[in-house]
mmCIF file of C-alpha atoms in Angstrom:
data_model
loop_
_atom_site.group_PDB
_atom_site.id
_atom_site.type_symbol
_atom_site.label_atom_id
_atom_site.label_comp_id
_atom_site.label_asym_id
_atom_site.label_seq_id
_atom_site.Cartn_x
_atom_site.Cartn_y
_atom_site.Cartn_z
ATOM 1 C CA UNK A 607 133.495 97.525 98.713
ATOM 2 C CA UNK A 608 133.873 99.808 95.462
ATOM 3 C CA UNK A 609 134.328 103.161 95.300
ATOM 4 C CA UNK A 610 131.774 105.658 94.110
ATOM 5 C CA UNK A 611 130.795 109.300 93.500
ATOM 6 C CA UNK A 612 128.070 111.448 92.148
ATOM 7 C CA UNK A 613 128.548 113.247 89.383
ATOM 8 C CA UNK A 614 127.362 115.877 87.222
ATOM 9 C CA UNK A 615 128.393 117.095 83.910
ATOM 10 C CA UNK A 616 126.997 120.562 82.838
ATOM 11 C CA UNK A 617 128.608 121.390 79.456
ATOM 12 C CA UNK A 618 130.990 119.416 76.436
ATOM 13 C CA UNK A 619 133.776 120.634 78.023
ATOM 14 C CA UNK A 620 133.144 118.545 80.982
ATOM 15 C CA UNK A 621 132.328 115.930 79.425
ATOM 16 C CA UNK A 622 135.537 115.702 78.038
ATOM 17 C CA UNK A 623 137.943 116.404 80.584
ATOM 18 C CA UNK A 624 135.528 113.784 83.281
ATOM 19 C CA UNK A 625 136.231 111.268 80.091
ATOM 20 C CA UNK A 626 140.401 112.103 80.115
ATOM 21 C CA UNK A 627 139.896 111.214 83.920
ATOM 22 C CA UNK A 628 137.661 107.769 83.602
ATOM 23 C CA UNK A 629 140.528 107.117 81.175
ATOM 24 C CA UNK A 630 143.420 107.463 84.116
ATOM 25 C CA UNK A 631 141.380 104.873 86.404
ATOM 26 C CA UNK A 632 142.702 101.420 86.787
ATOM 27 C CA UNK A 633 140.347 98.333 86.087
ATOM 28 C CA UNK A 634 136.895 98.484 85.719
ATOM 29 C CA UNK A 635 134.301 101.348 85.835
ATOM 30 C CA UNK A 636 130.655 101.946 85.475
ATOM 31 C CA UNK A 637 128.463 104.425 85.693
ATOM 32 C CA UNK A 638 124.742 104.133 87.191
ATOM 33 C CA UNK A 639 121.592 106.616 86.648
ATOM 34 C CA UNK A 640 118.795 104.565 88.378
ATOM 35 C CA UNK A 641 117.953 101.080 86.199
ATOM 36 C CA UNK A 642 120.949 102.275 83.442
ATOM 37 C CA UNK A 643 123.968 100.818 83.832
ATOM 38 C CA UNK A 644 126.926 101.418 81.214
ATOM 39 C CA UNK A 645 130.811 100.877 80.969
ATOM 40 C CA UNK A 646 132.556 104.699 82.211
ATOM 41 C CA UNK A 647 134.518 104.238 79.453
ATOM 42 C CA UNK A 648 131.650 105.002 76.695
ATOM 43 C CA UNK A 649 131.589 108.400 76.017
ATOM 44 C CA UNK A 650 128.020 107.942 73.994
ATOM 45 C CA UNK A 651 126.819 106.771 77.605
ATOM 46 C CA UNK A 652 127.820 109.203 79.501
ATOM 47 C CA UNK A 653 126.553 111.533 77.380
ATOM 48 C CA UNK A 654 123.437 109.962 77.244
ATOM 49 C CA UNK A 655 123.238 110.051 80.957
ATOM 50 C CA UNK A 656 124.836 113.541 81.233
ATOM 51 C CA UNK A 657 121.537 115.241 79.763
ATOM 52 C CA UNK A 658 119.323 113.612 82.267
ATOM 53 C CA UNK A 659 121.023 115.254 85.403
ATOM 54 C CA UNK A 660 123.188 113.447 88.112
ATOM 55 C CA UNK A 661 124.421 109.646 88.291
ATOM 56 C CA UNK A 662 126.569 107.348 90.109
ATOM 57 C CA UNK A 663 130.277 106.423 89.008
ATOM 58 C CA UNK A 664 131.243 103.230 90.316
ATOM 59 C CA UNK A 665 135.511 102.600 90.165
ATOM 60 C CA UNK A 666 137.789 99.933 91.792
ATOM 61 C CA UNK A 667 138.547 100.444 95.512
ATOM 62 C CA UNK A 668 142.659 101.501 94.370
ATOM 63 C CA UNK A 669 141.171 104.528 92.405
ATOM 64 C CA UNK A 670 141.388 108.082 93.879
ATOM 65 C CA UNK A 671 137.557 109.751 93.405
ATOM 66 C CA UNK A 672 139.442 113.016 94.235
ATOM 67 C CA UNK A 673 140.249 112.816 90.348
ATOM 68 C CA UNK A 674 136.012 113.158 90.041
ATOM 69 C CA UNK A 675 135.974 116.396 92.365
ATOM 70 C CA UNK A 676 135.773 119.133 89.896
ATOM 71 C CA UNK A 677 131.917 117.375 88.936
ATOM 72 C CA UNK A 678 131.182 115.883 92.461
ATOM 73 C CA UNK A 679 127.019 116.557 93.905
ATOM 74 C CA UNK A 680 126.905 116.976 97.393
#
């Protein structure tokens, strides 16, 4: 079973330190706003799904989401 946590990004600023933390994660990552799916790892996605409110980060099982907290919904 993965590993997964909502997240939302309210400003540039965390955009970029949520990216300096996707970059820390070991293997794979995506992130998921309803139909979109696109690689963590792709700033330009996030971005595009930052502006359109909350979505799903989806990591390997080994990956600590406490890394995610600082953004975390709910």
């Amino acid at each position: 079973m993965g590993n997964d946590v909502v997240v939302k990004l309210d400003s540039n600023r965390d955009l970029k330190g949520f990216m300096e933390c996707v970059n820390k994660l070991r293997g794979s990552a995506k992130a998921v706003q309803g139909d979109t799916i696109v690689d963590a790892r792709s700033t330009l996605g996030i971005a595009s799904m930052m502006v359109n409110g909350t979505f799903q980060l989806i990591m390997a099982p080994d990956n600590d989401k406490e890394l995610f907290s600082k953004w975390r919904v709910g």
